[in-house]
Amino acid sequence: MKRFPPLPALHTFWVTAQCCNFTRAAEQLHITQGAVSRQVAGLESHLGYALFQRQARGLSLTEEGRAWQLCAQQVFGLIGDAVEQVGERHRTLQLKASTCVLRWLLPRLLQWQKERPDVPVELTTTVDYSVDFRREPFDAAVVYAPNAEQPTLARHLFDERLTPVCVPALLGSLRTPQDLQHQVLLHPTRDERDWTLWLKAANTQLSPPTQRHHFETLDLAMTVASQGTGVAIGDSALIGEDLKAGRLAMPFELRVPTGMGYYLVHPPGTEPSVGLIALMDWLVSQAQQSQQ
């Protein structure tokens, strides 16, 4: 059976070979110059040949030393990769998302944890639509932004398309958009711009007094609509789970794009981890499937 060289001595040799100087190697390894010299000499004794030529002006690698330098580079490169990959399995990814995308995102993250328990994800929700990676310690975020101003390094999930949503029990009383005149309209914004955009596209004008309520977020308006309180304007891309469960229904086919979209982003200037790349690829594929 072959006797493998001692790994600590091989690592000391590798560091020394990069600078060909015992003193600088000692500084990098945080040991004494004498310890470096002894470990290299011990490795040479184990191998049976010299790895360095000791000269008055310093060290130079022998032919065998150059061969071992390449081997050590591969060995410690593999060890470094293994440390990163194995360690990554136990690190929880930190993901930020606005509450408006939660209806779509949360069921998929639950499915992800079933399929990939080795890549745990912790979700932080907020009413904020953006992320500042300089101040916020997240690995990735789902942001809501204009399609014309796509964030840097963004992965597109889906575009926002507005359509009225209500409980299935109201479908019989909503034959045409004009029938909305007799319903309570639930607005996700105080300025009512979402309903205004959809009604204009539907070539429909409602006369006052139409009953209405205003909410802080689109998600909250759709939640209230699922309780049968009125008709909300919702994002058709986000309500797939509600449609399957029968909590919500879409009375009309018209879906109006707003020019806004949802994007998956990670901190610029950083290389995503293996686990984060897998999560992002999976979420993008889920978004594509949900749009089919």
PDB file of C-alpha atoms in Angstrom:
ATOM      1  CA  MET A   1       0.000   0.000   0.000  1.00  0.00           C
ATOM      2  CA  LYS A   2       1.356   3.419  -0.978  1.00  0.00           C
ATOM      3  CA  ARG A   3       2.311   5.803   1.807  1.00  0.00           C
ATOM      4  CA  PHE A   4       0.650   9.134   1.100  1.00  0.00           C
ATOM      5  CA  PRO A   5       2.603  12.278   1.999  1.00  0.00           C
ATOM      6  CA  PRO A   6       1.379  14.067   5.139  1.00  0.00           C
ATOM      7  CA  LEU A   7      -1.347  16.534   4.126  1.00  0.00           C
ATOM      8  CA  PRO A   8      -0.222  19.424   6.421  1.00  0.00           C
ATOM      9  CA  ALA A   9       3.298  19.252   5.006  1.00  0.00           C
ATOM     10  CA  LEU A  10       1.936  19.110   1.448  1.00  0.00           C
ATOM     11  CA  HIS A  11      -0.157  22.213   2.132  1.00  0.00           C
ATOM     12  CA  THR A  12       2.894  24.011   3.542  1.00  0.00           C
ATOM     13  CA  PHE A  13       4.860  23.065   0.427  1.00  0.00           C
ATOM     14  CA  TRP A  14       2.048  24.326  -1.830  1.00  0.00           C
ATOM     15  CA  VAL A  15       1.958  27.718  -0.117  1.00  0.00           C
ATOM     16  CA  THR A  16       5.749  27.964  -0.191  1.00  0.00           C
ATOM     17  CA  ALA A  17       5.899  26.956  -3.854  1.00  0.00           C
ATOM     18  CA  GLN A  18       3.670  29.898  -4.785  1.00  0.00           C
ATOM     19  CA  CYS A  19       6.086  32.462  -3.364  1.00  0.00           C
ATOM     20  CA  CYS A  20       9.382  30.476  -3.177  1.00  0.00           C
ATOM     21  CA  ASN A  21      10.136  32.145   0.126  1.00  0.00           C
ATOM     22  CA  PHE A  22      10.021  30.550   3.591  1.00  0.00           C
ATOM     23  CA  THR A  23       9.433  33.875   5.343  1.00  0.00           C
ATOM     24  CA  ARG A  24       6.422  34.893   3.222  1.00  0.00           C
ATOM     25  CA  ALA A  25       4.985  31.368   3.437  1.00  0.00           C
ATOM     26  CA  ALA A  26       5.287  31.513   7.235  1.00  0.00           C
ATOM     27  CA  GLU A  27       3.387  34.823   7.282  1.00  0.00           C
ATOM     28  CA  GLN A  28       0.558  33.366   5.197  1.00  0.00           C
ATOM     29  CA  LEU A  29       0.354  30.190   7.281  1.00  0.00           C
ATOM     30  CA  HIS A  30       0.733  32.028  10.627  1.00  0.00           C
ATOM     31  CA  ILE A  31       3.575  29.771  11.749  1.00  0.00           C
ATOM     32  CA  THR A  32       7.319  30.336  12.189  1.00  0.00           C
ATOM     33  CA  GLN A  33       9.827  30.266   9.352  1.00  0.00           C
ATOM     34  CA  GLY A  34      11.547  27.361  11.086  1.00  0.00           C
ATOM     35  CA  ALA A  35       8.299  25.366  11.113  1.00  0.00           C
ATOM     36  CA  VAL A  36       7.868  25.917   7.376  1.00  0.00           C
ATOM     37  CA  SER A  37      11.449  24.789   6.700  1.00  0.00           C
ATOM     38  CA  ARG A  38      11.041  21.669   8.854  1.00  0.00           C
ATOM     39  CA  GLN A  39       7.741  20.650   7.232  1.00  0.00           C
ATOM     40  CA  VAL A  40       9.154  21.044   3.725  1.00  0.00           C
ATOM     41  CA  ALA A  41      12.289  19.112   4.679  1.00  0.00           C
ATOM     42  CA  GLY A  42      10.119  16.374   6.196  1.00  0.00           C
ATOM     43  CA  LEU A  43       8.080  16.123   2.994  1.00  0.00           C
ATOM     44  CA  GLU A  44      11.256  15.873   0.915  1.00  0.00           C
ATOM     45  CA  SER A  45      12.536  13.109   3.222  1.00  0.00           C
ATOM     46  CA  HIS A  46       9.244  11.253   2.855  1.00  0.00           C
ATOM     47  CA  LEU A  47       9.347  11.505  -0.953  1.00  0.00           C
ATOM     48  CA  GLY A  48      13.072  10.798  -1.258  1.00  0.00           C
ATOM     49  CA  TYR A  49      14.011  13.810  -3.403  1.00  0.00           C
ATOM     50  CA  ALA A  50      14.345  17.583  -3.180  1.00  0.00           C
ATOM     51  CA  LEU A  51      11.457  19.889  -4.056  1.00  0.00           C
ATOM     52  CA  PHE A  52      13.412  23.153  -3.795  1.00  0.00           C
ATOM     53  CA  GLN A  53      16.878  24.266  -4.692  1.00  0.00           C
ATOM     54  CA  ARG A  54      18.220  26.312  -1.761  1.00  0.00           C
ATOM     55  CA  GLN A  55      20.239  29.226  -3.127  1.00  0.00           C
ATOM     56  CA  ALA A  56      21.811  32.303  -1.616  1.00  0.00           C
ATOM     57  CA  ARG A  57      19.197  34.514  -3.232  1.00  0.00           C
ATOM     58  CA  GLY A  58      16.244  32.338  -2.309  1.00  0.00           C
ATOM     59  CA  LEU A  59      14.387  29.216  -3.378  1.00  0.00           C
ATOM     60  CA  SER A  60      13.561  27.760  -6.764  1.00  0.00           C
ATOM     61  CA  LEU A  61      11.533  24.672  -7.580  1.00  0.00           C
ATOM     62  CA  THR A  62      13.171  21.530  -8.845  1.00  0.00           C
ATOM     63  CA  GLU A  63      11.594  19.611 -11.713  1.00  0.00           C
ATOM     64  CA  GLU A  64       9.930  17.332  -9.138  1.00  0.00           C
ATOM     65  CA  GLY A  65       8.854  20.378  -7.163  1.00  0.00           C
ATOM     66  CA  ARG A  66       7.111  21.866 -10.205  1.00  0.00           C
ATOM     67  CA  ALA A  67       5.271  18.570 -10.773  1.00  0.00           C
ATOM     68  CA  TRP A  68       4.165  18.451  -7.134  1.00  0.00           C
ATOM     69  CA  GLN A  69       3.066  22.088  -7.284  1.00  0.00           C
ATOM     70  CA  LEU A  70       0.580  21.234 -10.056  1.00  0.00           C
ATOM     71  CA  CYS A  71      -0.629  18.159  -8.155  1.00  0.00           C
ATOM     72  CA  ALA A  72      -1.059  20.122  -4.927  1.00  0.00           C
ATOM     73  CA  GLN A  73      -2.987  22.829  -6.802  1.00  0.00           C
ATOM     74  CA  GLN A  74      -5.469  20.205  -8.004  1.00  0.00           C
ATOM     75  CA  VAL A  75      -5.740  18.519  -4.610  1.00  0.00           C
ATOM     76  CA  PHE A  76      -6.406  21.675  -2.617  1.00  0.00           C
ATOM     77  CA  GLY A  77      -8.635  23.046  -5.350  1.00  0.00           C
ATOM     78  CA  LEU A  78     -10.838  19.950  -5.040  1.00  0.00           C
ATOM     79  CA  ILE A  79     -10.819  20.218  -1.264  1.00  0.00           C
ATOM     80  CA  GLY A  80     -11.842  23.882  -1.473  1.00  0.00           C
ATOM     81  CA  ASP A  81     -14.700  23.058  -3.860  1.00  0.00           C
ATOM     82  CA  ALA A  82     -15.892  20.276  -1.560  1.00  0.00           C
ATOM     83  CA  VAL A  83     -15.853  22.577   1.477  1.00  0.00           C
ATOM     84  CA  GLU A  84     -17.954  25.139  -0.398  1.00  0.00           C
ATOM     85  CA  GLN A  85     -20.430  22.660  -1.885  1.00  0.00           C
ATOM     86  CA  VAL A  86     -20.958  20.560   1.237  1.00  0.00           C
ATOM     87  CA  GLY A  87     -21.143  23.634   3.455  1.00  0.00           C
ATOM     88  CA  GLU A  88     -23.682  25.197   1.117  1.00  0.00           C
ATOM     89  CA  ARG A  89     -26.099  22.350   1.766  1.00  0.00           C
ATOM     90  CA  HIS A  90     -26.454  23.443   5.363  1.00  0.00           C
ATOM     91  CA  ARG A  91     -26.771  27.196   4.771  1.00  0.00           C
ATOM     92  CA  THR A  92     -30.265  28.639   4.609  1.00  0.00           C
ATOM     93  CA  LEU A  93     -30.838  30.918   1.616  1.00  0.00           C
ATOM     94  CA  GLN A  94     -32.362  34.281   2.527  1.00  0.00           C
ATOM     95  CA  LEU A  95     -35.063  35.373   0.056  1.00  0.00           C
ATOM     96  CA  LYS A  96     -37.015  38.644   0.061  1.00  0.00           C
ATOM     97  CA  ALA A  97     -40.342  39.182  -1.724  1.00  0.00           C
ATOM     98  CA  SER A  98     -43.177  41.692  -1.646  1.00  0.00           C
ATOM     99  CA  THR A  99     -46.516  40.518  -0.275  1.00  0.00           C
ATOM    100  CA  CYS A 100     -48.184  40.936  -3.671  1.00  0.00           C
ATOM    101  CA  VAL A 101     -46.295  37.939  -5.092  1.00  0.00           C
ATOM    102  CA  LEU A 102     -46.800  35.767  -2.012  1.00  0.00           C
ATOM    103  CA  ARG A 103     -49.874  33.961  -3.415  1.00  0.00           C
ATOM    104  CA  TRP A 104     -47.725  32.562  -6.218  1.00  0.00           C
ATOM    105  CA  LEU A 105     -44.416  32.205  -4.412  1.00  0.00           C
ATOM    106  CA  LEU A 106     -45.291  30.573  -1.092  1.00  0.00           C
ATOM    107  CA  PRO A 107     -46.855  27.330  -2.447  1.00  0.00           C
ATOM    108  CA  ARG A 108     -43.841  26.886  -4.692  1.00  0.00           C
ATOM    109  CA  LEU A 109     -41.344  27.398  -1.895  1.00  0.00           C
ATOM    110  CA  LEU A 110     -43.183  24.744   0.120  1.00  0.00           C
ATOM    111  CA  GLN A 111     -42.898  22.405  -2.867  1.00  0.00           C
ATOM    112  CA  TRP A 112     -39.200  23.286  -3.233  1.00  0.00           C
ATOM    113  CA  GLN A 113     -38.503  22.320   0.381  1.00  0.00           C
ATOM    114  CA  LYS A 114     -40.106  18.929  -0.223  1.00  0.00           C
ATOM    115  CA  GLU A 115     -38.021  18.329  -3.341  1.00  0.00           C
ATOM    116  CA  ARG A 116     -34.782  19.922  -2.115  1.00  0.00           C
ATOM    117  CA  PRO A 117     -34.542  19.734   1.695  1.00  0.00           C
ATOM    118  CA  ASP A 118     -30.775  20.097   1.277  1.00  0.00           C
ATOM    119  CA  VAL A 119     -31.261  23.739   0.153  1.00  0.00           C
ATOM    120  CA  PRO A 120     -33.445  25.399   2.822  1.00  0.00           C
ATOM    121  CA  VAL A 121     -34.955  28.824   2.106  1.00  0.00           C
ATOM    122  CA  GLU A 122     -36.093  31.470   4.572  1.00  0.00           C
ATOM    123  CA  LEU A 123     -38.600  33.967   3.149  1.00  0.00           C
ATOM    124  CA  THR A 124     -38.971  37.571   4.334  1.00  0.00           C
ATOM    125  CA  THR A 125     -42.029  39.442   3.059  1.00  0.00           C
ATOM    126  CA  THR A 126     -42.475  43.184   2.808  1.00  0.00           C
ATOM    127  CA  VAL A 127     -44.731  45.789   1.207  1.00  0.00           C
ATOM    128  CA  ASP A 128     -41.593  47.172  -0.453  1.00  0.00           C
ATOM    129  CA  TYR A 129     -41.293  46.288  -4.149  1.00  0.00           C
ATOM    130  CA  SER A 130     -37.492  46.580  -4.395  1.00  0.00           C
ATOM    131  CA  VAL A 131     -34.320  45.476  -2.605  1.00  0.00           C
ATOM    132  CA  ASP A 132     -31.070  47.220  -1.664  1.00  0.00           C
ATOM    133  CA  PHE A 133     -28.438  44.508  -1.405  1.00  0.00           C
ATOM    134  CA  ARG A 134     -25.935  47.030  -0.018  1.00  0.00           C
ATOM    135  CA  ARG A 135     -28.009  47.302   3.171  1.00  0.00           C
ATOM    136  CA  GLU A 136     -30.158  44.155   3.117  1.00  0.00           C
ATOM    137  CA  PRO A 137     -28.430  40.778   3.672  1.00  0.00           C
ATOM    138  CA  PHE A 138     -30.471  38.720   1.213  1.00  0.00           C
ATOM    139  CA  ASP A 139     -29.191  36.101  -1.213  1.00  0.00           C
ATOM    140  CA  ALA A 140     -31.940  36.934  -3.707  1.00  0.00           C
ATOM    141  CA  ALA A 141     -35.211  38.832  -4.015  1.00  0.00           C
ATOM    142  CA  VAL A 142     -38.367  38.866  -6.122  1.00  0.00           C
ATOM    143  CA  VAL A 143     -38.897  42.472  -7.179  1.00  0.00           C
ATOM    144  CA  TYR A 144     -41.739  44.274  -8.962  1.00  0.00           C
ATOM    145  CA  ALA A 145     -40.453  46.679 -11.593  1.00  0.00           C
ATOM    146  CA  PRO A 146     -41.270  48.274 -14.972  1.00  0.00           C
ATOM    147  CA  ASN A 147     -40.518  45.951 -17.879  1.00  0.00           C
ATOM    148  CA  ALA A 148     -38.723  48.804 -19.647  1.00  0.00           C
ATOM    149  CA  GLU A 149     -36.398  49.186 -16.635  1.00  0.00           C
ATOM    150  CA  GLN A 150     -35.496  45.559 -16.076  1.00  0.00           C
ATOM    151  CA  PRO A 151     -33.151  45.298 -13.063  1.00  0.00           C
ATOM    152  CA  THR A 152     -29.513  44.366 -13.619  1.00  0.00           C
ATOM    153  CA  LEU A 153     -28.872  40.584 -13.719  1.00  0.00           C
ATOM    154  CA  ALA A 154     -32.628  39.988 -13.422  1.00  0.00           C
ATOM    155  CA  ARG A 155     -34.348  36.685 -14.220  1.00  0.00           C
ATOM    156  CA  HIS A 156     -37.825  37.400 -15.610  1.00  0.00           C
ATOM    157  CA  LEU A 157     -40.655  35.508 -13.913  1.00  0.00           C
ATOM    158  CA  PHE A 158     -43.837  36.971 -15.429  1.00  0.00           C
ATOM    159  CA  ASP A 159     -45.565  40.188 -16.434  1.00  0.00           C
ATOM    160  CA  GLU A 160     -48.435  41.720 -14.518  1.00  0.00           C
ATOM    161  CA  ARG A 161     -51.802  41.342 -16.285  1.00  0.00           C
ATOM    162  CA  LEU A 162     -54.894  42.719 -14.603  1.00  0.00           C
ATOM    163  CA  THR A 163     -58.348  41.162 -14.587  1.00  0.00           C
ATOM    164  CA  PRO A 164     -61.336  41.257 -12.201  1.00  0.00           C
ATOM    165  CA  VAL A 165     -61.542  38.427  -9.653  1.00  0.00           C
ATOM    166  CA  CYS A 166     -64.378  37.356  -7.352  1.00  0.00           C
ATOM    167  CA  VAL A 167     -65.853  34.324  -5.627  1.00  0.00           C
ATOM    168  CA  PRO A 168     -67.442  31.783  -8.015  1.00  0.00           C
ATOM    169  CA  ALA A 169     -70.893  32.548  -6.553  1.00  0.00           C
ATOM    170  CA  LEU A 170     -70.814  35.987  -8.214  1.00  0.00           C
ATOM    171  CA  LEU A 171     -70.154  34.714 -11.732  1.00  0.00           C
ATOM    172  CA  GLY A 172     -73.858  34.466 -12.571  1.00  0.00           C
ATOM    173  CA  SER A 173     -74.374  38.176 -11.954  1.00  0.00           C
ATOM    174  CA  LEU A 174     -71.351  39.255 -14.020  1.00  0.00           C
ATOM    175  CA  ARG A 175     -72.271  38.628 -17.654  1.00  0.00           C
ATOM    176  CA  THR A 176     -70.652  41.771 -19.060  1.00  0.00           C
ATOM    177  CA  PRO A 177     -68.226  44.362 -17.646  1.00  0.00           C
ATOM    178  CA  GLN A 178     -71.137  46.779 -17.283  1.00  0.00           C
ATOM    179  CA  ASP A 179     -72.585  44.489 -14.593  1.00  0.00           C
ATOM    180  CA  LEU A 180     -69.743  45.680 -12.331  1.00  0.00           C
ATOM    181  CA  GLN A 181     -71.917  48.764 -11.792  1.00  0.00           C
ATOM    182  CA  HIS A 182     -73.880  46.771  -9.208  1.00  0.00           C
ATOM    183  CA  GLN A 183     -70.885  45.322  -7.364  1.00  0.00           C
ATOM    184  CA  VAL A 184     -68.580  46.558  -4.619  1.00  0.00           C
ATOM    185  CA  LEU A 185     -65.239  47.286  -6.275  1.00  0.00           C
ATOM    186  CA  LEU A 186     -62.125  46.511  -4.229  1.00  0.00           C
ATOM    187  CA  HIS A 187     -59.161  48.756  -5.073  1.00  0.00           C
ATOM    188  CA  PRO A 188     -55.511  47.903  -4.255  1.00  0.00           C
ATOM    189  CA  THR A 189     -54.552  51.602  -4.480  1.00  0.00           C
ATOM    190  CA  ARG A 190     -56.133  54.864  -3.384  1.00  0.00           C
ATOM    191  CA  ASP A 191     -55.877  56.366  -6.880  1.00  0.00           C
ATOM    192  CA  GLU A 192     -57.887  53.456  -8.371  1.00  0.00           C
ATOM    193  CA  ARG A 193     -55.519  53.305 -11.357  1.00  0.00           C
ATOM    194  CA  ASP A 194     -55.733  49.519 -11.789  1.00  0.00           C
ATOM    195  CA  TRP A 195     -59.510  49.450 -12.171  1.00  0.00           C
ATOM    196  CA  THR A 196     -59.350  52.547 -14.380  1.00  0.00           C
ATOM    197  CA  LEU A 197     -56.854  50.841 -16.708  1.00  0.00           C
ATOM    198  CA  TRP A 198     -58.915  47.667 -17.016  1.00  0.00           C
ATOM    199  CA  LEU A 199     -62.274  49.425 -17.529  1.00  0.00           C
ATOM    200  CA  LYS A 200     -60.738  51.593 -20.242  1.00  0.00           C
ATOM    201  CA  ALA A 201     -59.409  48.495 -22.037  1.00  0.00           C
ATOM    202  CA  ALA A 202     -62.854  46.909 -21.676  1.00  0.00           C
ATOM    203  CA  ASN A 203     -64.419  50.049 -23.174  1.00  0.00           C
ATOM    204  CA  THR A 204     -66.648  50.312 -20.115  1.00  0.00           C
ATOM    205  CA  GLN A 205     -67.581  53.375 -18.093  1.00  0.00           C
ATOM    206  CA  LEU A 206     -69.294  52.979 -14.739  1.00  0.00           C
ATOM    207  CA  SER A 207     -71.469  55.773 -13.446  1.00  0.00           C
ATOM    208  CA  PRO A 208     -71.309  56.814  -9.782  1.00  0.00           C
ATOM    209  CA  PRO A 209     -72.151  55.927  -7.128  1.00  0.00           C
ATOM    210  CA  THR A 210     -70.362  52.577  -7.457  1.00  0.00           C
ATOM    211  CA  GLN A 211     -69.561  51.101  -4.043  1.00  0.00           C
ATOM    212  CA  ARG A 212     -65.837  50.784  -3.438  1.00  0.00           C
ATOM    213  CA  HIS A 213     -63.213  49.977  -0.794  1.00  0.00           C
ATOM    214  CA  HIS A 214     -59.495  50.710  -0.843  1.00  0.00           C
ATOM    215  CA  PHE A 215     -56.656  48.546   0.472  1.00  0.00           C
ATOM    216  CA  GLU A 216     -52.919  48.886   0.922  1.00  0.00           C
ATOM    217  CA  THR A 217     -51.924  46.021  -1.387  1.00  0.00           C
ATOM    218  CA  LEU A 218     -53.256  44.037  -4.317  1.00  0.00           C
ATOM    219  CA  ASP A 219     -52.890  40.834  -2.320  1.00  0.00           C
ATOM    220  CA  LEU A 220     -55.105  42.161   0.471  1.00  0.00           C
ATOM    221  CA  ALA A 221     -57.792  43.241  -2.008  1.00  0.00           C
ATOM    222  CA  MET A 222     -57.828  39.743  -3.550  1.00  0.00           C
ATOM    223  CA  THR A 223     -58.017  38.161  -0.090  1.00  0.00           C
ATOM    224  CA  VAL A 224     -61.096  40.229   0.730  1.00  0.00           C
ATOM    225  CA  ALA A 225     -62.593  39.310  -2.657  1.00  0.00           C
ATOM    226  CA  SER A 226     -62.150  35.610  -1.815  1.00  0.00           C
ATOM    227  CA  GLN A 227     -64.438  36.206   1.181  1.00  0.00           C
ATOM    228  CA  GLY A 228     -67.286  37.298  -1.102  1.00  0.00           C
ATOM    229  CA  THR A 229     -67.190  40.971  -0.115  1.00  0.00           C
ATOM    230  CA  GLY A 230     -66.824  42.352  -3.651  1.00  0.00           C
ATOM    231  CA  VAL A 231     -64.896  42.212  -6.909  1.00  0.00           C
ATOM    232  CA  ALA A 232     -61.163  42.985  -6.841  1.00  0.00           C
ATOM    233  CA  ILE A 233     -58.828  43.814  -9.648  1.00  0.00           C
ATOM    234  CA  GLY A 234     -56.176  41.103  -9.546  1.00  0.00           C
ATOM    235  CA  ASP A 235     -53.080  39.861 -11.330  1.00  0.00           C
ATOM    236  CA  SER A 236     -53.945  36.796 -13.391  1.00  0.00           C
ATOM    237  CA  ALA A 237     -50.376  35.515 -13.025  1.00  0.00           C
ATOM    238  CA  LEU A 238     -50.676  35.261  -9.242  1.00  0.00           C
ATOM    239  CA  ILE A 239     -54.014  33.551  -8.696  1.00  0.00           C
ATOM    240  CA  GLY A 240     -53.501  30.086 -10.159  1.00  0.00           C
ATOM    241  CA  GLU A 241     -53.686  28.384  -6.749  1.00  0.00           C
ATOM    242  CA  ASP A 242     -56.832  30.362  -5.832  1.00  0.00           C
ATOM    243  CA  LEU A 243     -58.505  29.315  -9.085  1.00  0.00           C
ATOM    244  CA  LYS A 244     -57.633  25.634  -8.534  1.00  0.00           C
ATOM    245  CA  ALA A 245     -58.951  25.745  -4.965  1.00  0.00           C
ATOM    246  CA  GLY A 246     -62.153  27.526  -6.006  1.00  0.00           C
ATOM    247  CA  ARG A 247     -61.476  30.547  -3.793  1.00  0.00           C
ATOM    248  CA  LEU A 248     -61.480  32.935  -6.734  1.00  0.00           C
ATOM    249  CA  ALA A 249     -62.780  33.029 -10.301  1.00  0.00           C
ATOM    250  CA  MET A 250     -62.239  35.292 -13.312  1.00  0.00           C
ATOM    251  CA  PRO A 251     -65.578  36.484 -14.703  1.00  0.00           C
ATOM    252  CA  PHE A 252     -64.060  37.969 -17.882  1.00  0.00           C
ATOM    253  CA  GLU A 253     -61.390  36.868 -20.368  1.00  0.00           C
ATOM    254  CA  LEU A 254     -59.803  40.308 -20.754  1.00  0.00           C
ATOM    255  CA  ARG A 255     -56.356  40.556 -19.124  1.00  0.00           C
ATOM    256  CA  VAL A 256     -54.664  43.930 -19.404  1.00  0.00           C
ATOM    257  CA  PRO A 257     -50.840  44.264 -19.194  1.00  0.00           C
ATOM    258  CA  THR A 258     -49.634  47.125 -17.024  1.00  0.00           C
ATOM    259  CA  GLY A 259     -46.038  47.297 -18.257  1.00  0.00           C
ATOM    260  CA  MET A 260     -44.836  45.969 -14.896  1.00  0.00           C
ATOM    261  CA  GLY A 261     -43.305  42.590 -14.146  1.00  0.00           C
ATOM    262  CA  TYR A 262     -41.843  40.359 -11.473  1.00  0.00           C
ATOM    263  CA  TYR A 263     -38.121  39.623 -11.537  1.00  0.00           C
ATOM    264  CA  LEU A 264     -35.760  37.404  -9.566  1.00  0.00           C
ATOM    265  CA  VAL A 265     -32.489  39.172  -8.706  1.00  0.00           C
ATOM    266  CA  HIS A 266     -29.345  38.465  -6.708  1.00  0.00           C
ATOM    267  CA  PRO A 267     -26.612  40.819  -5.429  1.00  0.00           C
ATOM    268  CA  PRO A 268     -24.549  42.277  -8.292  1.00  0.00           C
ATOM    269  CA  GLY A 269     -20.840  41.581  -8.283  1.00  0.00           C
ATOM    270  CA  THR A 270     -21.244  38.242  -6.520  1.00  0.00           C
ATOM    271  CA  GLU A 271     -21.239  34.695  -7.852  1.00  0.00           C
ATOM    272  CA  PRO A 272     -24.470  32.872  -6.897  1.00  0.00           C
ATOM    273  CA  SER A 273     -23.951  29.679  -4.908  1.00  0.00           C
ATOM    274  CA  VAL A 274     -24.794  26.305  -6.393  1.00  0.00           C
ATOM    275  CA  GLY A 275     -27.939  26.106  -4.243  1.00  0.00           C
ATOM    276  CA  LEU A 276     -29.092  29.598  -5.226  1.00  0.00           C
ATOM    277  CA  ILE A 277     -28.598  28.891  -8.933  1.00  0.00           C
ATOM    278  CA  ALA A 278     -30.691  25.733  -8.571  1.00  0.00           C
ATOM    279  CA  LEU A 279     -33.459  27.651  -6.762  1.00  0.00           C
ATOM    280  CA  MET A 280     -33.521  30.471  -9.311  1.00  0.00           C
ATOM    281  CA  ASP A 281     -33.609  28.070 -12.256  1.00  0.00           C
ATOM    282  CA  TRP A 282     -36.445  26.153 -10.609  1.00  0.00           C
ATOM    283  CA  LEU A 283     -38.524  29.268  -9.875  1.00  0.00           C
ATOM    284  CA  VAL A 284     -38.105  30.499 -13.462  1.00  0.00           C
ATOM    285  CA  SER A 285     -39.275  27.127 -14.785  1.00  0.00           C
ATOM    286  CA  GLN A 286     -42.244  27.220 -12.403  1.00  0.00           C
ATOM    287  CA  ALA A 287     -43.157  30.688 -13.681  1.00  0.00           C
ATOM    288  CA  GLN A 288     -43.006  29.475 -17.273  1.00  0.00           C
ATOM    289  CA  GLN A 289     -45.241  26.510 -16.457  1.00  0.00           C
ATOM    290  CA  SER A 290     -47.788  28.672 -14.669  1.00  0.00           C
ATOM    291  CA  GLN A 291     -48.119  30.894 -17.756  1.00  0.00           C
ATOM    292  CA  GLN A 292     -48.863  27.989 -20.095  1.00  0.00           C
TER     293      GLN A 292
END
